[in-house]
Structures are given as structure tokens and as C-alpha cells.
Tab-separated table of C-alpha atoms in Angstrom:
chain	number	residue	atom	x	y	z
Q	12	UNK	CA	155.503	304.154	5.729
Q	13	UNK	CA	157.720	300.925	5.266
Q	14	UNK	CA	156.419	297.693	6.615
Q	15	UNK	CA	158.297	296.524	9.810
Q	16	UNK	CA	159.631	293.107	10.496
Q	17	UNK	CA	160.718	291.598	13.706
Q	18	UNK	CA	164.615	292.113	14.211
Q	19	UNK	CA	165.025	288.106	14.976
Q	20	UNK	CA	165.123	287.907	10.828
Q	21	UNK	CA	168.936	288.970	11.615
Q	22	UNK	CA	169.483	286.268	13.738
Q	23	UNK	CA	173.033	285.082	12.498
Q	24	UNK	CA	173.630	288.347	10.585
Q	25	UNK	CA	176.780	289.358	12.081
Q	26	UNK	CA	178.491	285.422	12.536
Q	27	UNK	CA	177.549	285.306	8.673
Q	28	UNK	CA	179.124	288.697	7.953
Q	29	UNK	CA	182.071	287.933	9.647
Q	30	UNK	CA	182.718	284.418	8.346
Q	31	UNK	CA	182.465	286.718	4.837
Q	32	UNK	CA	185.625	288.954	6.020
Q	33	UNK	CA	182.797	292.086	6.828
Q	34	UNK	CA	181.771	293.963	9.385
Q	35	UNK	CA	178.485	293.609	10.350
Q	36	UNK	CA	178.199	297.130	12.537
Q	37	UNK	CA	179.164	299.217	9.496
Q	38	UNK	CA	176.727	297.292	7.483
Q	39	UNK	CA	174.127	298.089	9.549
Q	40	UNK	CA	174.982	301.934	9.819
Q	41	UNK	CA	175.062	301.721	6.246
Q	42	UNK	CA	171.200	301.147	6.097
Q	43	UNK	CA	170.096	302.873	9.141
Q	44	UNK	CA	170.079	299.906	11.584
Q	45	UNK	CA	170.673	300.262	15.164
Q	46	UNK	CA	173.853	297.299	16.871
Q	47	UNK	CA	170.579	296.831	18.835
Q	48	UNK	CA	169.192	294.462	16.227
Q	49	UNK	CA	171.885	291.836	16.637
Q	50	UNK	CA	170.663	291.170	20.300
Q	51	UNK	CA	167.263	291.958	20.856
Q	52	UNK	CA	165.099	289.664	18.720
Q	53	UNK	CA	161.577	291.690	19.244
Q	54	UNK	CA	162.517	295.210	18.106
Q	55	UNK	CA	160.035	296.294	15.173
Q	56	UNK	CA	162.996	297.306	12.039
Q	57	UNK	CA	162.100	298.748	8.808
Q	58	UNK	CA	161.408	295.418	6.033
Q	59	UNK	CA	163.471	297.474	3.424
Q	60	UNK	CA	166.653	298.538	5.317
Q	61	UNK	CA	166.642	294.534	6.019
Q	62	UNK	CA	166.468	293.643	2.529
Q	63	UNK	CA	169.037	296.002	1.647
Q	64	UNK	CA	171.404	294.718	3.978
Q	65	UNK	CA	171.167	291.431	3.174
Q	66	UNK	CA	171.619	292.143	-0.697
Q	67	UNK	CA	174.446	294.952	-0.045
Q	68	UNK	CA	176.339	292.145	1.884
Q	69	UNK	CA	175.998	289.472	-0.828
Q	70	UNK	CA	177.419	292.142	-2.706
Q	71	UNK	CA	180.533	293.513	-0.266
Q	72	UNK	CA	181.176	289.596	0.223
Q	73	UNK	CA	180.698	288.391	-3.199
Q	74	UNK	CA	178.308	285.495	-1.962
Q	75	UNK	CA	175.409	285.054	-3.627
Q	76	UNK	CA	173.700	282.812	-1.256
Q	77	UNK	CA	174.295	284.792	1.788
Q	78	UNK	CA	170.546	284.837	2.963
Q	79	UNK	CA	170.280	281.235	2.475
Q	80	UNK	CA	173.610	280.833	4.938
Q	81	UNK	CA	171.476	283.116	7.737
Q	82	UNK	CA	168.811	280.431	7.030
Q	83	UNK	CA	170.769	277.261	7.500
Q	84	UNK	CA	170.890	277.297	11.066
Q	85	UNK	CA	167.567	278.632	12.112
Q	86	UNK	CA	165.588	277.123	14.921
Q	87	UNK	CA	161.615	277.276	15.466
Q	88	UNK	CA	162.171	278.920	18.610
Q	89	UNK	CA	163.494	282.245	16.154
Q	90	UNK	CA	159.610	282.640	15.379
Q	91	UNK	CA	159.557	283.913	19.226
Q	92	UNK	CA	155.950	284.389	20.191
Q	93	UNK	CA	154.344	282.416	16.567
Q	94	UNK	CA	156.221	279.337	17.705
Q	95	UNK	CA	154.567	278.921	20.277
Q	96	UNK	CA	151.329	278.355	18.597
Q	97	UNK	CA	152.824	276.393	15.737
Q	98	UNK	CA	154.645	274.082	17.810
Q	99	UNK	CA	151.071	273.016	19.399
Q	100	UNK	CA	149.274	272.542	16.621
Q	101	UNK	CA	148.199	268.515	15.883
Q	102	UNK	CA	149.277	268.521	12.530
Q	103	UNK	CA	151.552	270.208	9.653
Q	104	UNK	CA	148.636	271.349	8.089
Q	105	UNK	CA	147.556	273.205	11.079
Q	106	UNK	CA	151.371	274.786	11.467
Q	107	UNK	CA	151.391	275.986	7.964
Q	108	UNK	CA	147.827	277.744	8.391
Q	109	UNK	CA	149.099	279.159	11.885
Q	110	UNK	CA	151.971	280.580	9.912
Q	111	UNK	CA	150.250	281.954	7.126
Q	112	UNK	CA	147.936	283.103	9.850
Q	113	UNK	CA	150.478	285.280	11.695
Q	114	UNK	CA	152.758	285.825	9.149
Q	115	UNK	CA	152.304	289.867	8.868
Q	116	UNK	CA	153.069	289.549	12.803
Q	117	UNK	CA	156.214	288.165	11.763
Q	118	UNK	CA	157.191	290.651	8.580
Q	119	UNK	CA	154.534	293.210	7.291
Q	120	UNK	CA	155.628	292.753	3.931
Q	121	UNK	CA	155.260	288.605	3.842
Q	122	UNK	CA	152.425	287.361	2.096
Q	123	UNK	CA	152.010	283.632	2.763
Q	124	UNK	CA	149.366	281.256	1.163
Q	125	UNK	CA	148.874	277.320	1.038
Q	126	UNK	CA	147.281	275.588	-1.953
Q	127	UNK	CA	145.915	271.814	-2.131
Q	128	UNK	CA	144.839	270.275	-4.705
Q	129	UNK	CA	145.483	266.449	-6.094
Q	130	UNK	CA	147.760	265.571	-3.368
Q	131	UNK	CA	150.067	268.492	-4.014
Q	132	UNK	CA	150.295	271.179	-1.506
Q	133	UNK	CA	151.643	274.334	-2.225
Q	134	UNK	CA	153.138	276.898	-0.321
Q	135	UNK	CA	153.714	280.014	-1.415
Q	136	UNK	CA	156.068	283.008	-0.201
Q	137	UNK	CA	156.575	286.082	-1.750
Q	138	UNK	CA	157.846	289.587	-0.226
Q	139	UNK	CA	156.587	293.410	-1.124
Q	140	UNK	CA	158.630	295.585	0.387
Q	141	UNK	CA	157.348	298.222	-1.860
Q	142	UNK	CA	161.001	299.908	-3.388
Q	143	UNK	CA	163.108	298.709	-6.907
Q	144	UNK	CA	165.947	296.312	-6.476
Q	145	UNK	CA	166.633	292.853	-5.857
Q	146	UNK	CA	164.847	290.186	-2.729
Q	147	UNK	CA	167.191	288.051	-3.499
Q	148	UNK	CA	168.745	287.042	-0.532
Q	149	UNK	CA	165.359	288.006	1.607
Q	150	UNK	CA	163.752	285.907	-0.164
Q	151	UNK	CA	166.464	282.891	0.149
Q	152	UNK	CA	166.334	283.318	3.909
Q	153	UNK	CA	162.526	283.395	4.077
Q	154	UNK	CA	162.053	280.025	2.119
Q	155	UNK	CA	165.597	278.388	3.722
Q	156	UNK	CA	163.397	279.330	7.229
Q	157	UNK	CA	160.147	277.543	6.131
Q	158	UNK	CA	161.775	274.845	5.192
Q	159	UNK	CA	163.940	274.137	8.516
Q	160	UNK	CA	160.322	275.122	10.200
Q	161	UNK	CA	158.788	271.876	8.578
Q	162	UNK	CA	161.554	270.380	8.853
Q	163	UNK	CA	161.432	270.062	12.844
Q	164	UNK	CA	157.799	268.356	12.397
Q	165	UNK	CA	158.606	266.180	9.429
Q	166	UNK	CA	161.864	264.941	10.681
Q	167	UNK	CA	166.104	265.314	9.480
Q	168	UNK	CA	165.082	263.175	6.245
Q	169	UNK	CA	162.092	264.806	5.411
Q	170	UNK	CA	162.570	267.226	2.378
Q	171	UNK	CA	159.639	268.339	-0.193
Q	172	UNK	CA	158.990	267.884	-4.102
Q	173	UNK	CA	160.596	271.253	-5.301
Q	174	UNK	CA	161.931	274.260	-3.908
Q	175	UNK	CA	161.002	276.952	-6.275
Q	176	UNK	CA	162.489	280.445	-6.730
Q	177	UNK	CA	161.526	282.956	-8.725
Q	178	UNK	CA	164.756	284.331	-9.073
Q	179	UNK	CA	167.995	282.782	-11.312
Q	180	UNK	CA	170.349	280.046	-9.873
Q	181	UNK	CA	173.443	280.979	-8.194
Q	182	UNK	CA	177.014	280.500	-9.338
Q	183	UNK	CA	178.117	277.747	-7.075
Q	184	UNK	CA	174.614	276.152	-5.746
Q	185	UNK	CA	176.338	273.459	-3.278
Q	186	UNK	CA	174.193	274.965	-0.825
Q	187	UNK	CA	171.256	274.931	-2.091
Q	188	UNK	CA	172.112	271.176	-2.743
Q	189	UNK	CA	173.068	270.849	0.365
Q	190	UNK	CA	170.113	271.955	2.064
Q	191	UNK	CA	167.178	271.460	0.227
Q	192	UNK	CA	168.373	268.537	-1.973
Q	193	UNK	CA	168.262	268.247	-5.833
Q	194	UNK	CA	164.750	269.292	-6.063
Q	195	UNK	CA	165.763	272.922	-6.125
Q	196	UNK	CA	164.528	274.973	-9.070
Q	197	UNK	CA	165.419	278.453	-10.616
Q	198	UNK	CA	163.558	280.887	-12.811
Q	199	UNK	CA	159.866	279.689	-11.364
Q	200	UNK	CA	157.099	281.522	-11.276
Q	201	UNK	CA	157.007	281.851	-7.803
Q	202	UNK	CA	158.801	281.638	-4.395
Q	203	UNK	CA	157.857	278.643	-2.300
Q	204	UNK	CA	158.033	274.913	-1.512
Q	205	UNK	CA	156.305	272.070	-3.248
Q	206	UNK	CA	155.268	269.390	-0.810
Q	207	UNK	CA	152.060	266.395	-0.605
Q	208	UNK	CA	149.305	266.738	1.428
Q	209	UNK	CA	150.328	263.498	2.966
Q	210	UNK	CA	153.132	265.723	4.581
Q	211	UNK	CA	150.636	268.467	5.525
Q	212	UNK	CA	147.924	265.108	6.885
Q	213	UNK	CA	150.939	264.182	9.202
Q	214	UNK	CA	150.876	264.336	12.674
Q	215	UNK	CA	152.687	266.391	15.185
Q	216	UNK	CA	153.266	264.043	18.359
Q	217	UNK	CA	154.058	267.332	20.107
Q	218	UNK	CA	151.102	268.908	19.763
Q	219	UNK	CA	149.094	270.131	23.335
Q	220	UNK	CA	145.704	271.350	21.927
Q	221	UNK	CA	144.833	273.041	25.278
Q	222	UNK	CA	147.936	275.219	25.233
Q	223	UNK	CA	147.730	276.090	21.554
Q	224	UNK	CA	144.864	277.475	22.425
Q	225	UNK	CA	145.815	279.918	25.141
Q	226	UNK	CA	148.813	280.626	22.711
Q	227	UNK	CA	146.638	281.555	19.915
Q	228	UNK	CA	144.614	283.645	22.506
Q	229	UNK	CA	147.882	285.045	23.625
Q	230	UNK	CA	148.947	286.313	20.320
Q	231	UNK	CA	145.533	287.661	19.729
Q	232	UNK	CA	145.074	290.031	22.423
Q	233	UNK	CA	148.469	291.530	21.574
Q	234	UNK	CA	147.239	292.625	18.013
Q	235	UNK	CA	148.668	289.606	16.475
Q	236	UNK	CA	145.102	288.132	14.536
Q	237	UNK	CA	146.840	287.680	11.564
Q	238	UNK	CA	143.294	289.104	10.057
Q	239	UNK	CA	143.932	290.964	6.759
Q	240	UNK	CA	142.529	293.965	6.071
Q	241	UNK	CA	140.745	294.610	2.230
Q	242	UNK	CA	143.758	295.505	0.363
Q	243	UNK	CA	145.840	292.779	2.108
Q	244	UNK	CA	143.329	290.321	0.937
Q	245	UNK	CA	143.271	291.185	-2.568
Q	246	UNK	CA	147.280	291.508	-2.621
Q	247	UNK	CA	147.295	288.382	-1.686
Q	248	UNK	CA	144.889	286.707	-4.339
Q	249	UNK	CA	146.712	289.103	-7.141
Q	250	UNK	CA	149.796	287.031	-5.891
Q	251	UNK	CA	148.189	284.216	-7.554
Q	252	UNK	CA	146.430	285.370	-10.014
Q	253	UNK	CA	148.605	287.509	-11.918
Q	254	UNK	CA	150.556	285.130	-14.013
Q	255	UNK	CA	147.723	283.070	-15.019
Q	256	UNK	CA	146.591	286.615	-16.956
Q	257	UNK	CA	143.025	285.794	-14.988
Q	258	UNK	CA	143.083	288.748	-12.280
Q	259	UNK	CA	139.927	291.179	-13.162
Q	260	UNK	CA	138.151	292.469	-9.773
Q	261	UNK	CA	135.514	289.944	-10.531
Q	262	UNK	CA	138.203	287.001	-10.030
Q	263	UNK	CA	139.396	288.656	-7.024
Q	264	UNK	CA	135.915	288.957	-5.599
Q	265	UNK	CA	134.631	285.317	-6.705
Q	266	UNK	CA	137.800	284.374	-4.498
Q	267	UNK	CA	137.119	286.743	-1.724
Q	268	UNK	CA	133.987	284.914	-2.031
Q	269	UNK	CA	131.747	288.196	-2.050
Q	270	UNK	CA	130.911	290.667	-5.087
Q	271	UNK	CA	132.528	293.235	-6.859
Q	272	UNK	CA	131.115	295.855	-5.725
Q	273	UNK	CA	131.611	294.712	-2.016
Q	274	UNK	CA	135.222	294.713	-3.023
Q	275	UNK	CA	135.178	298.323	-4.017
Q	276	UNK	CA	133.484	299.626	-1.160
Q	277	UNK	CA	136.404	297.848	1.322
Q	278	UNK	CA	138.986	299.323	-0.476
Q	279	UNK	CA	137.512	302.723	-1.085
Q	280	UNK	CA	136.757	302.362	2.694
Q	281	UNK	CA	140.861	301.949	2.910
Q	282	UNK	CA	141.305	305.207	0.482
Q	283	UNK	CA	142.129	302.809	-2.289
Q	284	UNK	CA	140.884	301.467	-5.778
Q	285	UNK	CA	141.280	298.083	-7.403
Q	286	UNK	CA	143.413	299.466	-10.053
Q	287	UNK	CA	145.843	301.355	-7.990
Q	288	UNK	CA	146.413	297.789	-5.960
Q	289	UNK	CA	147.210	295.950	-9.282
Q	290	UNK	CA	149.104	298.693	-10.739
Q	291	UNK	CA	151.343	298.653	-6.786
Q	292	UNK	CA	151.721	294.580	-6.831
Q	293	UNK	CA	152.860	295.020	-10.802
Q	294	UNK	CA	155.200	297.891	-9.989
Q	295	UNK	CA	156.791	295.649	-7.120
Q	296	UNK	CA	156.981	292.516	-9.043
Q	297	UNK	CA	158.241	294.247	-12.003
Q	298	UNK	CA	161.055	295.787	-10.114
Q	299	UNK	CA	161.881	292.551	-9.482
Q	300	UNK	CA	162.003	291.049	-12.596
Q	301	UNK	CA	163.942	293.370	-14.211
Q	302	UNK	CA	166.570	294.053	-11.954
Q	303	UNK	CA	167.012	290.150	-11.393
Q	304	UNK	CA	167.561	290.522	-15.414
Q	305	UNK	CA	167.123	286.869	-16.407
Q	306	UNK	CA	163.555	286.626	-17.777
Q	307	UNK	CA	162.895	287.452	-21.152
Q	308	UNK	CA	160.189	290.456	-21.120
Q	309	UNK	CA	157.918	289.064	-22.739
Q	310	UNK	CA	158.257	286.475	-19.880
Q	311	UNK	CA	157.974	288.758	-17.077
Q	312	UNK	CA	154.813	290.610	-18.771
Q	313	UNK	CA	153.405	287.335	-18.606
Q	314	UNK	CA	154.021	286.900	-15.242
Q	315	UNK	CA	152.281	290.264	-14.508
Q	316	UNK	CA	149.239	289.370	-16.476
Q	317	UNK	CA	149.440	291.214	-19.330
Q	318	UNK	CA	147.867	289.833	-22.542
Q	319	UNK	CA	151.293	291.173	-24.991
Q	320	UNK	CA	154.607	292.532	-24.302
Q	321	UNK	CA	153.357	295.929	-25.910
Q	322	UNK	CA	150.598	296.110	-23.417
Q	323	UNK	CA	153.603	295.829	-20.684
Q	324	UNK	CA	155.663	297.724	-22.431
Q	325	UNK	CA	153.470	300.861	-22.343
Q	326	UNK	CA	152.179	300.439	-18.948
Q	327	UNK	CA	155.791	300.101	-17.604
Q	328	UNK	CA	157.225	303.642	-19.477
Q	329	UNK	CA	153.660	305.422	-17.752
Q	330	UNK	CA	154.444	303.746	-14.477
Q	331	UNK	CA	158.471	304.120	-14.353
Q	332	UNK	CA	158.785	306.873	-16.852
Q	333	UNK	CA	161.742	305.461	-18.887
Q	334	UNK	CA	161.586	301.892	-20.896
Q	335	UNK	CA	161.808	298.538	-19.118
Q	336	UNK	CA	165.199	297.360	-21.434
Q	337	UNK	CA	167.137	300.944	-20.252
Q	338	UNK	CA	166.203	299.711	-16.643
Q	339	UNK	CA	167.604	296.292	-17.139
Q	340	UNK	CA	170.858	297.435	-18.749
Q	341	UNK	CA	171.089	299.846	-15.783
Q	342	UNK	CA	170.812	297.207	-13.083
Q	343	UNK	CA	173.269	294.913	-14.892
Q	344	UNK	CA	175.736	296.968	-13.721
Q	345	UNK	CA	175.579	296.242	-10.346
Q	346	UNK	CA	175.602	292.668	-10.489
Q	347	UNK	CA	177.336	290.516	-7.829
């Protein structure tokens, strides 16, 4: 079953499209979406026939930045019910944890985390929408969104240390010049904005600590917890892990904070195993990397924690069934 994400992660779709010289409507038959999604911003829509919208109209229109273009006008108010905790909350700390909080109420396949550490904060973005073929411009429009979110606490001047994606620069990257500043970086090893924990210490003058509460209860009681269940979790901490080559079940579980045999009961509990969850995240992320084409392999087996390109090599001819180089000449081909 594909994740589902709200339908207000269209919002500006079709003025976009159009500006491109495309029609938005066919677009959207194209992938299975309903006119519907232009106009009501609630509607529950498939993560995957979103993400392969936005990357078959970078393609039709030849722009390479068109998720960052949805992005550049986005308003807090297009988190609908999330903003109004967020916009409560006394400081930017407390709005990124309410994010990361209800991010899967925002997009099932988001997986949010902030880092601090040495007066750098980090926060990290990254999207599993579980088929092959690029995030590109998902992922553009997810990061251009946190960033105008902090943005409305922090102030028109404020930007942070680095913008990092994972994937490689664009041709022309005015706009990501334009909007995020010089401090934009390609080829990273992950998706997400560099920032100081003096911006996440700052206030928010707006904040009303009696209504973020009856928000938060609000979002609650409509199923909106934000509470991850066991193989969530460890998705989440494999995120991290994975390109430091330090993700065994006992890492996972010394994060978790339990161990490992607690972590094997909740995901057997969830008809799982540890392996098959790192062998999904690597699958995913591998997809990625080799359809983006940039990365040297032995960089992306890095990336996925393996220990030597031959360990990737074999795992990624038993998982795929052909050999990771055939799959990147293939997906050359279809290049912008």
C-alpha cells in the first residue's frame, strides 16, 4: 500500500505548470490524480503518484528546479491543521520538534529528525516512497517548504549555514541562489538544512502556550500523535546511521534506548525482521543513488553502509537482479 500525503503538497502545481507552457490536468491524469487535488487541500493522495508528477513535469518542461518553484511561495498556513500547533509554540526549537512530531500526518513517507550538538543544529529530511526513480523535485519542494516555515519565525533575513542535498546541482541554480543564498550545497550526504542552536533557542513572540495546547490535543484525537510505530523508529535511526557504516541492531537499539532483543520482538510483533528493514531503506536509497547517477559507487555503497564496493555490489545484483552500472546506464537515458 503506498503512503499517502495530504493533497496541499500541490499547492501551486497547476500556476507552476502553466507558467512551464503544460497542462497541469493531463499531468495529473497521467499519474492517476483526480482535478480534485488542485482545490481541496485535505484529500489523502498516493506519496508516489506525487513524486512522479513532480519529476515527469521537470521533465515535459525541461526545468530542473520545478519543485523548488512550488516551494517558493509557500505559506505556514499550507501545513493546514500542523500549523496550528507550530505557530504556538514559544520557540523554534519547539516548531521544529512539533514538525518532526507530526510529520507522517503531513506525508507518510517523510521522515524528519533534528540533531544538536556544539551549537550546530541539524535538520534532516529525507523521503521513502518505496519505488525506483528520482525525488528530485519532492525532495526540493520539501526542504524549499522547511525553510520558508523557519523562515516566518526567524524573520525575511534570516537564512541557515547550509542547505544540503543529496542529489547533484542543477544547470542554472539562480534559484537556489535566490532563495536559500550561497550556502547551498550539492552531492551531500543528506537532505536538510544546517542551522545554530541559537536559531532553534530563539523566541517566537507569537507563541499562545494555552492554545498550542488545545491544538496539540486537537491533532491528537484525530489520529494525528505523530507516535511511530517499531519499524518507523528504526527507519528513522537507519536514516542516520547508514552512511557512517555503524548501523548493526545493537546501534539501533542503544538509540532506541532499549535492547536488542526488545527490538526484535516490536518488529516481529509488526510481521517484520531487522534485516528485511535495512535491506527496504538500502533498496530505496539505492534507487536513488543510482538513478540520480552522479556518485561514484563506491560512494553510494558507502552511503548505504557497506564496508567495500564488492559487498554492495553483490547485495545489489541479489536485491535488483541485474548489476548496479547496467541500472545507471539505463536511467541516463532519461535525463532532463
Amino acid at each position: 500500500m503506498s503512503s499517502l500525503v495530504r493533497s496541499a503538497s500541490l499547492t501551486h502545481y497547476a500556476e507552476v505548470a502553466r507558467s512551464a507552457g503544460l497542462d497541469p490536468l493531463v499531468l495529473l491524469a497521467d499519474v492517476g490524480l483526480s482535478p480534485a487535488c488542485l482545490h481541496d487541500p485535505d484529500l489523502r493522495i498516493p506519496s508516489d503518484a506525487v513524486r512522479a508528477l513532480l519529476e515527469a513535469s521537470a521533465i515535459a518542461s525541461g526545468l530542473d528546479n520545478f519543485g523548488l518553484r512550488m516551494a517558493e511561495t509557500r505559506l505556514l498556513s499550507n501545513l493546514g491543521p500542523v500549523a496550528l500547533v507550530v505557530r504556538e509554540e514559544p520557540t523554534v526549537r519547539r516548531v521544529v520538534r512539533a514538525l518532526v512530531r507530526y510529520s507522517r500526518m503531513l506525508n507518510e513517507s517523510l521522515f524528519m529528525r533534528l540533531d544538536e550538538a556544539e551549537g550546530i543544529a541539524v535538520i534532516r529530511d529525507e523521503l521513502l516512497v518505496g519505488h525506483a526513480g528520482s525525488s528530485r523535485q519532492a525532495m526540493e519542494l520539501l526542504v524549499g517548504v522547511m525553510f520558508r516555515s523557519l523562515k516566518f519565525f526567524l524573520g525575511p533575513t534570516w537564512n541557515p549555514l547550509r542547505v544540503c542535498f543529496a542529489h547533484a546541482p542543477p544547470r542554472d541554480p539562480s534559484l537556489h541562489i535566490r532563495m536559500f543564498g550561497h550556502a547551498v550545497d550539492f552531492g551531500q550526504d543528506f537532505n536538510g538544512l544546517v542551522c545554530t542552536t541559537r536559531d532553534m533557542d530563539a523566541p517566537n513572540p507569537m507563541a499562545d502556550p494555552v492554545m498550542a495546547r488545545y491544538a496539540r490535543q486537537l491533532l491528537d484525537a484525530t489520529g494525528g500523535s505523530g507516535s511511530m510505530n517499531a519499524v518507523d523508529g528504526v527507519r528513522n535511526i537507519l536514516l542516520v546511521l547508514l552512511p557512517s557504516g555503524q548501523c548493526s541492531i545493537d546501534q539501533v537499539a542503544q538509540q532506541l534506548g532499549v535492547d536488542r532483543r526488545t527490538v526484535h520482538r516490536r518488529l516481529l510483533r509488526e510481521g517484520t525482521t531487522f534485516t528485511e528493514v535495512m535491506n527496504t531503506i538500502r533498496r530505496e536509497l539505492a534507487a536513488q543513488y543510482i538513478d540520480d547517477g552522479t556518485r561514484p559507487l563506491s560512494q553510494v555503497a558507502d552511503l548505504l553502509g557497506f564496508s567495500a564496493l564488492s559487498a554492495f555490489s553483490r547485495w545489489y545484483k541479489q536485491q535488483f537482479g541485474e548489476v548496479a552500472g547496467r541500472r545507471r546506464r539505463a536511467g541516463s537515458r532519461t535525463k532532463y
